[in-house]
Amino acid sequence: MLIIENLTHVYGNGVRALDEVSLTIPRGMYGLLGPNGAGKSTLMRTIATLQAPTSGHIRFDDIDVLKTPELLRRTLGYLPQDFGVYPRVSAYDMLDHMAVLKGIAGAKARKETVESLLNQVNLWGVRKKALAGFSGGMRQRFGIAQALIGDPRLIIVDEPTAGLDPEERNRFLNLLAEIGENVVVILSTHIVEDVSDLCPAMAIICDGRIVKQGAPNDLVVQLAGRVWRKTIDKADLEAAKAQYQVISTRLLGGRTVIHILADSDPGEGFAAVEGGLEDVYFSTLSTTRRAA
Amino acid sequence: MFAKIAGFELRYQLKSPVFWVVATVFFLLTFGAATIDQIRIGGGGQIHKNAPYAIAQTHLILSIFYMFVTTAFVANVVVRDDETGFGPILRSTRIGKFDYLYGRFTGAFLAAAISFLVVPLAIFIGSFMPWIDPERLGPNLLDAYLFSYFALALPSILLTSAIFFALATVTRSMMWTYVWARRPSAWPPSTGRPPSATPSPPP
């Protein structure tokens, strides 16, 4: 179990990237959902021991992460957002080198690890090709393979599906779903479907603060009966925004479909919507930003 | 872990185009000096082109020019992780400072040392070229080659490797390392670190 207490990070230019973040993350897949710039990557990098926070505590099982980062690194798998690779190095060589760095000393054990991971992420056929020539999806699959070396108990994947086409994204999510339920996996993303597809628990982060957490289903149930939909002309959008709490707008066949949040039936042609996680997300962001 | 990191580094350097370009250039330069009169490195070998004195002088002079090459080898080690964007993955592993710095330094130094082997090789091969006046060739003395390479050139390569590796580690910049390589009078930097230096925390 990963416990984060009052984590605050203020960058040198005064930007408060994390503001008193407290989270308790159980075993299994945990989704951290938030818009770009919400502080997701700062939180991920801090947990991955790459940067020290201004204040706060992080504990993973019996490891004090900030005091003894080297202990966490022994059991950590980290897939950062947009990483690069060395030129002219093949997938096999790089994974083998990563296995060395992760402390798998024996040549035989390393060979077994590398070969089974390359098969698992379906890169066996291209293991001798240079990583630098890989497509985005292949590179992310290599990324998850290196994160899984040495059976880590904490796995952090930061925005892994950004920029992947739908097919590659599916393939990548399937890989993530195969990771055992006995490890903590934190998936940060700005894509709602990533979380609804995979995560039994989640939190929404906005402007450096955790603004909602729970099980996606519970959050959807809490919102039931409060989301309403109407199709309007684009010209009427501003008026609607002034009158209602519009949580999302979407174009459909050239007209605008708006979702609003209201405790009772607003009438005026609005129809009740069986809200999904996306409505939870947008209503949370909308409520947070209104308060700000 | 140390030996495996050094091995990975050495293999990486041997695959890099820099290694082969350098080996080719230094081979041709030395081969030219050893076989034709228009190219001279130093004034040695008035009588025999492959005299021990000429071999030693060639090694000494070329190992000074080689400074720019060792800079390329060892500075690449330091800046590569940040330049390619692989750094965050590397820093989340359990690799320690000693293995990271010395393992990689060893690999890069070995690559630089191997590449310099073309110098004695070129003199040796050059001494068999048919167009050289036989009067200007003496016997090839193995001792002369070994002494020049191991006692004269190698220490110089090790020293420059170490200096520029340290400089690159402190400045984290290829450019600043080259700037200092061109200004030997500036070691150690009298004004502290170069203005844009932003040392990152150790991995």
Short mmCIF file of C-alpha atoms in Angstrom, two decimals:
data_model
loop_
_atom_site.label_atom_id
_atom_site.label_comp_id
_atom_site.label_asym_id
_atom_site.label_seq_id
_atom_site.Cartn_x
_atom_site.Cartn_y
_atom_site.Cartn_z
CA MET A 1 0.00 0.00 0.00
CA LEU A 2 1.28 3.45 -0.93
CA ILE A 3 0.48 6.28 1.46
CA ILE A 4 1.03 9.89 0.46
CA GLU A 5 0.58 12.56 3.11
CA ASN A 6 0.37 16.32 2.62
CA LEU A 7 2.68 16.31 -0.36
CA THR A 8 3.42 19.83 -1.55
CA HIS A 9 5.78 20.84 -4.31
CA VAL A 10 6.55 24.43 -5.20
CA TYR A 11 8.87 24.95 -8.17
CA GLY A 12 11.53 27.63 -8.17
CA ASN A 13 9.36 29.99 -10.21
CA GLY A 14 6.63 29.90 -7.57
CA VAL A 15 4.34 27.44 -9.36
CA ARG A 16 2.59 25.28 -6.79
CA ALA A 17 2.47 22.00 -8.72
CA LEU A 18 1.25 19.92 -5.79
CA ASP A 19 -0.80 21.32 -2.93
CA GLU A 20 -1.25 19.17 0.17
CA VAL A 21 -1.87 15.99 -1.77
CA SER A 22 -2.89 13.06 0.43
CA LEU A 23 -3.74 9.68 -1.07
CA THR A 24 -3.92 6.09 0.04
CA ILE A 25 -3.35 3.78 -2.88
CA PRO A 26 -4.22 0.09 -2.42
CA ARG A 27 -2.92 -2.85 -4.44
CA GLY A 28 -4.28 -3.12 -7.94
CA MET A 29 -4.63 -0.62 -10.72
CA TYR A 30 -5.10 2.96 -9.56
CA GLY A 31 -6.08 5.67 -11.99
CA LEU A 32 -4.90 9.23 -11.56
CA LEU A 33 -6.97 11.35 -13.86
CA GLY A 34 -6.39 15.01 -14.55
CA PRO A 35 -6.02 17.59 -17.30
CA ASN A 36 -2.60 18.52 -18.68
CA GLY A 37 -0.69 20.64 -16.21
CA ALA A 38 -2.64 19.40 -13.21
CA GLY A 39 0.48 18.10 -11.47
CA LYS A 40 0.21 14.44 -12.44
CA SER A 41 3.77 14.14 -13.72
CA THR A 42 5.18 16.03 -10.75
CA LEU A 43 3.41 13.58 -8.45
CA MET A 44 4.61 10.58 -10.47
CA ARG A 45 8.20 11.84 -10.55
CA THR A 46 8.14 12.51 -6.83
CA ILE A 47 6.88 9.01 -6.04
CA ALA A 48 9.48 7.58 -8.44
CA THR A 49 12.21 9.29 -6.33
CA LEU A 50 13.35 11.51 -9.19
CA GLN A 51 12.68 14.75 -7.34
CA ALA A 52 12.22 15.70 -3.72
CA PRO A 53 9.01 17.49 -2.71
CA THR A 54 8.96 20.76 -0.80
CA SER A 55 7.18 19.04 2.06
CA GLY A 56 5.16 15.93 2.85
CA HIS A 57 5.65 12.21 3.33
CA ILE A 58 5.47 9.14 1.12
CA ARG A 59 5.44 5.64 2.52
CA PHE A 60 5.31 2.39 0.56
CA ASP A 61 4.61 -0.59 2.81
CA ASP A 62 7.44 -0.20 5.32
CA ILE A 63 9.67 2.00 3.15
CA ASP A 64 10.00 5.71 3.87
CA VAL A 65 10.34 6.75 0.25
CA LEU A 66 11.80 10.20 0.77
CA LYS A 67 14.35 9.14 3.41
CA THR A 68 15.46 5.91 1.74
CA PRO A 69 14.78 6.26 -1.99
CA GLU A 70 17.33 3.54 -2.76
CA LEU A 71 15.10 0.99 -1.00
CA LEU A 72 12.11 1.95 -3.11
CA ARG A 73 14.17 1.81 -6.31
CA ARG A 74 14.83 -1.86 -5.65
CA THR A 75 11.16 -2.59 -6.11
CA LEU A 76 10.07 0.14 -8.49
CA GLY A 77 9.08 0.01 -12.14
CA TYR A 78 8.73 3.42 -13.75
CA LEU A 79 7.56 4.32 -17.22
CA PRO A 80 8.00 8.10 -17.59
CA GLN A 81 6.08 10.33 -19.92
CA ASP A 82 7.89 10.76 -23.30
CA PHE A 83 11.17 9.04 -22.66
CA GLY A 84 13.89 8.72 -25.30
CA VAL A 85 16.30 5.93 -26.09
CA TYR A 86 19.96 5.65 -27.07
CA PRO A 87 20.64 5.55 -30.78
CA ARG A 88 21.93 2.31 -32.38
CA VAL A 89 20.97 0.07 -29.46
CA SER A 90 18.65 -2.88 -30.05
CA ALA A 91 15.62 -3.67 -27.90
CA TYR A 92 17.29 -6.82 -26.59
CA ASP A 93 20.56 -5.13 -25.63
CA MET A 94 18.82 -2.23 -23.94
CA LEU A 95 16.50 -4.49 -21.95
CA ASP A 96 19.46 -6.63 -20.95
CA HIS A 97 21.32 -3.53 -19.82
CA MET A 98 18.26 -2.38 -17.84
CA ALA A 99 18.14 -5.80 -16.18
CA VAL A 100 21.76 -5.28 -15.09
CA LEU A 101 20.91 -1.87 -13.68
CA LYS A 102 17.94 -3.36 -11.83
CA GLY A 103 20.24 -5.79 -10.12
CA ILE A 104 19.68 -9.06 -11.99
CA ALA A 105 23.30 -10.18 -11.90
CA GLY A 106 23.23 -13.77 -13.17
CA ALA A 107 23.54 -14.13 -16.95
CA LYS A 108 21.02 -16.98 -17.05
CA ALA A 109 18.41 -15.23 -14.92
CA ARG A 110 18.82 -12.13 -17.02
CA LYS A 111 18.40 -13.99 -20.28
CA GLU A 112 15.21 -15.61 -19.01
CA THR A 113 13.82 -12.29 -17.77
CA VAL A 114 14.60 -10.43 -20.96
CA GLU A 115 13.27 -13.15 -23.25
CA SER A 116 10.04 -13.63 -21.35
CA LEU A 117 9.39 -9.88 -21.19
CA LEU A 118 10.08 -9.41 -24.90
CA ASN A 119 7.55 -12.15 -25.60
CA GLN A 120 5.05 -10.72 -23.15
CA VAL A 121 5.07 -7.30 -24.80
CA ASN A 122 5.16 -8.83 -28.26
CA LEU A 123 8.52 -7.37 -29.29
CA TRP A 124 10.32 -10.68 -29.75
CA GLY A 125 10.20 -10.39 -33.53
CA VAL A 126 11.93 -7.01 -33.50
CA ARG A 127 14.32 -7.61 -30.60
CA LYS A 128 17.39 -7.05 -32.78
CA LYS A 129 16.11 -3.81 -34.29
CA ALA A 130 17.24 -0.42 -33.00
CA LEU A 131 14.88 1.05 -30.44
CA ALA A 132 15.27 4.48 -31.97
CA GLY A 133 13.39 3.28 -35.05
CA PHE A 134 10.39 1.98 -33.10
CA SER A 135 6.88 3.43 -33.49
CA GLY A 136 5.25 5.13 -30.52
CA GLY A 137 3.29 2.04 -29.55
CA MET A 138 6.31 -0.25 -29.80
CA ARG A 139 8.36 2.16 -27.75
CA GLN A 140 5.71 2.25 -25.02
CA ARG A 141 5.64 -1.54 -25.00
CA PHE A 142 9.39 -1.54 -24.55
CA GLY A 143 8.82 1.00 -21.77
CA ILE A 144 6.45 -1.28 -19.92
CA ALA A 145 8.80 -4.24 -20.43
CA GLN A 146 11.67 -2.39 -18.73
CA ALA A 147 9.31 -1.29 -15.95
CA LEU A 148 8.37 -4.92 -15.25
CA ILE A 149 11.96 -6.18 -14.89
CA GLY A 150 12.59 -7.82 -11.54
CA ASP A 151 8.93 -8.14 -10.48
CA PRO A 152 8.52 -4.69 -8.92
CA ARG A 153 5.87 -4.19 -6.24
CA LEU A 154 5.23 -0.59 -7.26
CA ILE A 155 4.71 0.30 -10.90
CA ILE A 156 4.25 3.87 -12.09
CA VAL A 157 3.11 4.56 -15.63
CA ASP A 158 2.86 8.22 -16.58
CA GLU A 159 0.54 9.08 -19.49
CA PRO A 160 1.37 5.88 -21.35
CA THR A 161 -1.42 6.08 -23.92
CA ALA A 162 -0.96 9.70 -25.01
CA GLY A 163 -0.23 9.74 -28.71
CA LEU A 164 -1.03 6.10 -29.40
CA ASP A 165 -3.51 5.15 -32.08
CA PRO A 166 -6.61 3.24 -30.88
CA GLU A 167 -5.26 -0.18 -31.79
CA GLU A 168 -1.93 0.39 -30.07
CA ARG A 169 -3.72 1.87 -27.10
CA ASN A 170 -5.88 -1.24 -26.72
CA ARG A 171 -2.86 -3.45 -26.95
CA PHE A 172 -1.07 -1.41 -24.32
CA LEU A 173 -4.04 -1.43 -21.93
CA ASN A 174 -4.29 -5.21 -22.29
CA LEU A 175 -0.65 -5.45 -21.26
CA LEU A 176 -1.30 -3.33 -18.20
CA ALA A 177 -4.33 -5.43 -17.30
CA GLU A 178 -2.13 -8.53 -17.20
CA ILE A 179 0.03 -7.16 -14.41
CA GLY A 180 -0.77 -9.03 -11.23
CA GLU A 181 -3.29 -7.69 -8.75
CA ASN A 182 -0.79 -8.00 -5.94
CA VAL A 183 1.25 -4.99 -6.94
CA VAL A 184 0.42 -1.31 -6.79
CA VAL A 185 0.07 0.13 -10.27
CA ILE A 186 -0.44 3.88 -10.64
CA LEU A 187 -1.66 4.95 -14.05
CA SER A 188 -1.73 8.67 -14.70
CA THR A 189 -3.68 9.82 -17.70
CA HIS A 190 -5.87 12.55 -19.10
CA ILE A 191 -7.96 10.01 -21.00
CA VAL A 192 -11.09 9.01 -19.12
CA GLU A 193 -11.48 5.68 -20.91
CA ASP A 194 -8.06 4.51 -19.70
CA VAL A 195 -9.38 4.70 -16.16
CA SER A 196 -12.86 3.35 -16.79
CA ASP A 197 -11.40 0.41 -18.73
CA LEU A 198 -8.85 -0.64 -16.13
CA CYS A 199 -9.03 0.88 -12.70
CA PRO A 200 -11.12 -0.26 -9.72
CA ALA A 201 -9.98 2.84 -7.83
CA MET A 202 -9.14 6.34 -8.94
CA ALA A 203 -8.54 9.96 -8.03
CA ILE A 204 -9.03 13.16 -9.97
CA ILE A 205 -6.30 15.76 -9.68
CA CYS A 206 -6.75 19.37 -10.71
CA ASP A 207 -4.47 22.37 -10.12
CA GLY A 208 -2.23 20.32 -7.85
CA ARG A 209 -5.03 19.13 -5.56
CA ILE A 210 -6.90 15.85 -5.29
CA VAL A 211 -10.48 16.92 -5.89
CA LYS A 212 -12.23 13.54 -5.92
CA GLN A 213 -11.38 9.94 -5.19
CA GLY A 214 -13.14 6.62 -4.99
CA ALA A 215 -14.23 3.70 -7.12
CA PRO A 216 -15.32 4.78 -10.61
CA ASN A 217 -18.68 2.97 -10.24
CA ASP A 218 -19.45 4.65 -6.92
CA LEU A 219 -18.62 8.04 -8.35
CA VAL A 220 -20.91 7.41 -11.30
CA VAL A 221 -23.72 6.33 -8.95
CA GLN A 222 -23.28 9.46 -6.83
CA LEU A 223 -23.85 11.55 -9.89
CA ALA A 224 -26.93 9.62 -11.06
CA GLY A 225 -29.93 11.84 -11.79
CA ARG A 226 -27.92 15.06 -11.81
CA VAL A 227 -26.67 15.15 -15.38
CA TRP A 228 -28.91 16.47 -18.15
CA ARG A 229 -28.41 16.72 -21.85
CA LYS A 230 -29.71 18.97 -24.57
CA THR A 231 -28.85 19.53 -28.20
CA ILE A 232 -28.64 23.23 -29.02
CA ASP A 233 -27.38 25.51 -31.75
CA LYS A 234 -23.83 26.73 -31.43
CA ALA A 235 -25.08 30.31 -31.15
CA ASP A 236 -27.03 29.47 -27.98
CA LEU A 237 -24.02 28.06 -26.18
CA GLU A 238 -22.99 31.26 -24.39
CA ALA A 239 -26.54 31.78 -23.08
CA ALA A 240 -26.68 28.19 -21.86
CA LYS A 241 -23.33 28.59 -20.12
CA ALA A 242 -24.62 31.66 -18.30
CA GLN A 243 -27.79 29.92 -17.20
CA TYR A 244 -26.61 26.43 -16.28
CA GLN A 245 -23.49 24.71 -14.99
CA VAL A 246 -22.36 23.29 -18.30
CA ILE A 247 -19.89 20.50 -17.67
CA SER A 248 -19.16 19.46 -21.24
CA THR A 249 -19.95 20.40 -24.79
CA ARG A 250 -19.54 18.20 -27.78
CA LEU A 251 -20.28 18.57 -31.45
CA LEU A 252 -22.59 16.02 -32.99
CA GLY A 253 -23.47 16.34 -36.64
CA GLY A 254 -22.71 20.06 -36.62
CA ARG A 255 -24.88 20.85 -33.59
CA THR A 256 -23.75 21.16 -30.02
CA VAL A 257 -24.66 18.64 -27.35
CA ILE A 258 -24.26 20.04 -23.86
CA HIS A 259 -24.23 18.21 -20.57
CA ILE A 260 -25.21 20.22 -17.50
CA LEU A 261 -25.21 19.55 -13.81
CA ALA A 262 -28.49 20.24 -11.95
CA ASP A 263 -30.03 18.72 -8.83
CA SER A 264 -33.54 18.74 -10.33
CA ASP A 265 -35.03 18.57 -13.81
CA PRO A 266 -34.25 21.92 -15.46
CA GLY A 267 -37.06 21.44 -18.03
CA GLU A 268 -36.49 23.49 -21.22
CA GLY A 269 -36.08 20.33 -23.27
CA PHE A 270 -33.30 18.82 -21.17
CA ALA A 271 -33.30 15.04 -20.95
CA ALA A 272 -31.82 12.98 -18.13
CA VAL A 273 -28.56 11.23 -18.94
CA GLU A 274 -27.27 8.09 -17.37
CA GLY A 275 -23.95 9.66 -16.51
CA GLY A 276 -20.64 7.92 -17.14
CA LEU A 277 -17.18 8.42 -15.75
CA GLU A 278 -16.64 11.15 -18.27
CA ASP A 279 -19.47 13.18 -16.72
CA VAL A 280 -17.97 12.57 -13.29
CA TYR A 281 -14.65 13.89 -14.55
CA PHE A 282 -16.02 16.94 -16.32
CA SER A 283 -18.43 17.83 -13.52
CA THR A 284 -15.59 17.60 -11.00
CA LEU A 285 -13.34 19.83 -13.09
CA SER A 286 -16.17 22.27 -13.70
CA THR A 287 -17.10 22.46 -10.01
CA THR A 288 -13.46 22.88 -9.00
CA ARG A 289 -12.85 25.66 -11.48
CA ARG A 290 -16.03 27.48 -10.51
CA ALA A 291 -14.90 27.48 -6.91
CA ALA A 292 -11.48 28.77 -7.83
CA MET B 1 27.43 -4.46 -12.10
CA PHE B 2 30.55 -2.35 -12.70
CA ALA B 3 32.02 -4.67 -15.35
CA LYS B 4 28.70 -5.08 -17.16
CA ILE B 5 28.12 -1.34 -17.29
CA ALA B 6 31.64 -0.80 -18.61
CA GLY B 7 31.05 -3.54 -21.19
CA PHE B 8 27.78 -2.00 -22.34
CA GLU B 9 29.46 1.38 -22.61
CA LEU B 10 32.36 -0.02 -24.62
CA ARG B 11 30.04 -1.84 -27.03
CA TYR B 12 27.98 1.33 -27.38
CA GLN B 13 31.06 3.40 -28.21
CA LEU B 14 32.38 0.84 -30.69
CA LYS B 15 29.10 1.07 -32.59
CA SER B 16 29.18 4.84 -32.73
CA PRO B 17 30.26 6.51 -35.98
CA VAL B 18 32.62 8.76 -33.99
CA PHE B 19 34.75 5.76 -33.13
CA TRP B 20 35.19 4.69 -36.74
CA VAL B 21 35.68 8.19 -38.12
CA VAL B 22 38.38 8.84 -35.54
CA ALA B 23 40.08 5.51 -36.18
CA THR B 24 40.08 6.18 -39.92
CA VAL B 25 41.38 9.74 -39.65
CA PHE B 26 44.16 8.87 -37.23
CA PHE B 27 45.11 5.82 -39.23
CA LEU B 28 45.40 7.80 -42.46
CA LEU B 29 47.27 10.64 -40.79
CA THR B 30 49.83 8.33 -39.21
CA PHE B 31 50.09 6.15 -42.28
CA GLY B 32 50.77 9.23 -44.37
CA ALA B 33 53.45 10.45 -41.99
CA ALA B 34 55.06 7.04 -41.99
CA THR B 35 55.14 6.58 -45.73
CA ILE B 36 55.40 9.90 -47.57
CA ASP B 37 57.68 12.86 -47.05
CA GLN B 38 54.98 15.50 -47.53
CA ILE B 39 53.37 14.59 -44.20
CA ARG B 40 55.53 14.97 -41.15
CA ILE B 41 54.60 14.57 -37.52
CA GLY B 42 57.44 16.02 -35.48
CA GLY B 43 61.01 16.02 -36.70
CA GLY B 44 62.01 12.54 -35.57
CA GLY B 45 63.50 9.72 -37.57
CA GLN B 46 66.12 11.56 -39.62
CA ILE B 47 67.44 8.25 -40.82
CA HIS B 48 64.89 5.53 -40.13
CA LYS B 49 61.20 6.37 -40.52
CA ASN B 50 60.29 3.64 -38.02
CA ALA B 51 63.04 4.44 -35.53
CA PRO B 52 62.01 4.16 -31.86
CA TYR B 53 62.48 7.91 -31.48
CA ALA B 54 60.18 8.64 -34.45
CA ILE B 55 57.56 6.23 -33.15
CA ALA B 56 57.66 7.81 -29.72
CA GLN B 57 57.40 11.31 -31.11
CA THR B 58 54.47 10.43 -33.33
CA HIS B 59 52.65 8.90 -30.34
CA LEU B 60 53.30 11.91 -28.16
CA ILE B 61 52.19 14.49 -30.68
CA LEU B 62 49.11 12.61 -31.83
CA SER B 63 48.05 11.89 -28.27
CA ILE B 64 47.84 15.64 -27.73
CA PHE B 65 45.60 16.09 -30.76
CA TYR B 66 43.69 13.09 -29.51
CA MET B 67 42.43 15.23 -26.63
CA PHE B 68 39.50 16.32 -28.79
CA VAL B 69 38.63 12.73 -29.45
CA THR B 70 38.67 11.64 -25.83
CA THR B 71 36.44 14.61 -25.09
CA ALA B 72 33.91 13.30 -27.58
CA PHE B 73 34.04 9.83 -26.06
CA VAL B 74 33.82 10.67 -22.39
CA ALA B 75 31.55 13.72 -22.57
CA ASN B 76 29.04 11.70 -24.57
CA VAL B 77 28.80 9.32 -21.62
CA VAL B 78 27.68 12.08 -19.33
CA VAL B 79 25.32 14.04 -21.52
CA ARG B 80 23.76 11.10 -23.33
CA ASP B 81 21.03 10.36 -20.79
CA ASP B 82 19.72 13.90 -20.74
CA GLU B 83 20.13 14.40 -24.48
CA THR B 84 18.22 11.28 -25.43
CA GLY B 85 15.63 11.48 -22.66
CA PHE B 86 16.49 8.10 -21.19
CA GLY B 87 17.64 9.70 -17.93
CA PRO B 88 14.40 9.39 -15.92
CA ILE B 89 14.27 5.63 -16.47
CA LEU B 90 17.91 5.24 -15.54
CA ARG B 91 17.59 7.28 -12.38
CA SER B 92 14.68 5.22 -11.13
CA THR B 93 16.82 2.07 -11.08
CA ARG B 94 19.08 0.97 -8.27
CA ILE B 95 22.30 1.89 -10.09
CA GLY B 96 24.74 3.57 -7.72
CA LYS B 97 26.91 6.60 -8.30
CA PHE B 98 30.14 4.61 -8.38
CA ASP B 99 28.99 2.06 -10.93
CA TYR B 100 27.31 4.70 -13.04
CA LEU B 101 30.27 7.08 -13.24
CA TYR B 102 33.26 4.73 -13.11
CA GLY B 103 31.66 1.93 -15.11
CA ARG B 104 30.84 4.25 -17.93
CA PHE B 105 34.12 6.11 -17.71
CA THR B 106 36.00 2.82 -17.99
CA GLY B 107 34.02 1.83 -21.07
CA ALA B 108 34.58 5.17 -22.78
CA PHE B 109 38.27 5.26 -21.88
CA LEU B 110 38.76 1.75 -23.27
CA ALA B 111 37.05 2.81 -26.50
CA ALA B 112 39.39 5.81 -26.78
CA ALA B 113 42.40 3.59 -26.03
CA ILE B 114 41.38 0.98 -28.59
CA SER B 115 40.83 3.63 -31.22
CA PHE B 116 44.35 4.99 -30.65
CA LEU B 117 45.80 1.57 -31.50
CA VAL B 118 45.52 2.59 -35.15
CA VAL B 119 48.55 4.84 -34.63
CA PRO B 120 51.14 2.10 -33.92
CA LEU B 121 49.30 -0.09 -36.43
CA ALA B 122 49.63 2.53 -39.17
CA ILE B 123 53.37 3.01 -38.54
CA PHE B 124 53.89 -0.73 -38.59
CA ILE B 125 51.89 -1.32 -41.78
CA GLY B 126 53.46 1.75 -43.33
CA SER B 127 56.92 0.31 -42.87
CA PHE B 128 56.08 -2.43 -45.38
CA MET B 129 54.99 -0.12 -48.17
CA PRO B 130 57.03 -0.77 -51.31
CA TRP B 131 57.54 2.87 -52.29
CA ILE B 132 59.63 3.72 -49.24
CA ASP B 133 63.35 3.85 -49.79
CA PRO B 134 64.66 0.73 -47.98
CA GLU B 135 67.55 2.86 -46.72
CA ARG B 136 65.05 4.82 -44.60
CA LEU B 137 63.67 1.77 -42.78
CA GLY B 138 65.16 0.07 -39.78
CA PRO B 139 64.05 -3.13 -38.11
CA ASN B 140 60.58 -3.01 -36.53
CA LEU B 141 61.24 -3.16 -32.82
CA LEU B 142 58.27 -4.46 -30.82
CA ASP B 143 59.63 -2.79 -27.68
CA ALA B 144 59.48 0.60 -29.35
CA TYR B 145 55.82 0.19 -30.23
CA LEU B 146 54.86 -1.17 -26.80
CA PHE B 147 56.73 1.55 -24.96
CA SER B 148 55.27 4.34 -27.11
CA TYR B 149 51.73 3.10 -26.79
CA PHE B 150 51.64 2.01 -23.15
CA ALA B 151 54.11 4.37 -21.54
CA LEU B 152 53.66 7.51 -23.60
CA ALA B 153 50.24 7.58 -25.28
CA LEU B 154 48.04 5.67 -22.83
CA PRO B 155 48.79 7.81 -19.75
CA SER B 156 48.07 10.89 -21.80
CA ILE B 157 44.74 9.46 -22.99
CA LEU B 158 43.83 8.46 -19.44
CA LEU B 159 44.66 11.91 -18.14
CA THR B 160 42.68 13.80 -20.76
CA SER B 161 39.79 11.35 -20.44
CA ALA B 162 39.66 11.90 -16.71
CA ILE B 163 39.87 15.68 -16.93
CA PHE B 164 37.16 16.00 -19.55
CA PHE B 165 34.95 13.41 -17.92
CA ALA B 166 35.09 15.39 -14.70
CA LEU B 167 34.41 18.60 -16.57
CA ALA B 168 31.45 17.12 -18.42
CA THR B 169 30.07 15.69 -15.19
CA VAL B 170 30.19 19.09 -13.53
CA THR B 171 28.87 21.14 -16.44
CA ARG B 172 26.58 18.48 -17.96
CA SER B 173 27.30 20.06 -21.30
CA MET B 174 29.17 18.84 -24.36
CA MET B 175 29.80 22.39 -25.50
CA TRP B 176 31.40 23.58 -22.28
CA THR B 177 33.59 20.54 -22.21
CA TYR B 178 34.87 21.38 -25.69
CA VAL B 179 35.35 25.02 -24.78
CA TRP B 180 37.60 23.98 -21.93
CA ALA B 181 39.37 21.43 -24.10
CA ARG B 182 40.39 24.28 -26.37
CA ARG B 183 41.57 26.45 -23.49
CA PRO B 184 43.99 24.34 -21.49
CA SER B 185 45.11 27.46 -19.68
CA ALA B 186 41.70 27.64 -18.11
CA TRP B 187 42.00 24.48 -16.01
CA PRO B 188 40.96 24.55 -13.36
CA PRO B 189 38.27 27.14 -14.14
CA SER B 190 39.34 30.25 -12.31
CA THR B 191 35.85 31.67 -12.10
CA GLY B 192 34.18 28.55 -10.79
CA ARG B 193 31.60 26.98 -13.07
CA PRO B 194 30.73 28.22 -16.54
CA PRO B 195 27.75 30.61 -16.48
CA SER B 196 25.12 28.21 -17.79
CA ALA B 197 26.17 25.28 -15.66
CA THR B 198 23.22 23.66 -13.95
CA PRO B 199 24.49 20.55 -12.22
CA SER B 200 21.73 18.03 -11.71
CA PRO B 201 21.52 15.94 -8.57
CA PRO B 202 23.57 12.75 -8.80
CA PRO B 203 21.68 9.81 -10.26
#
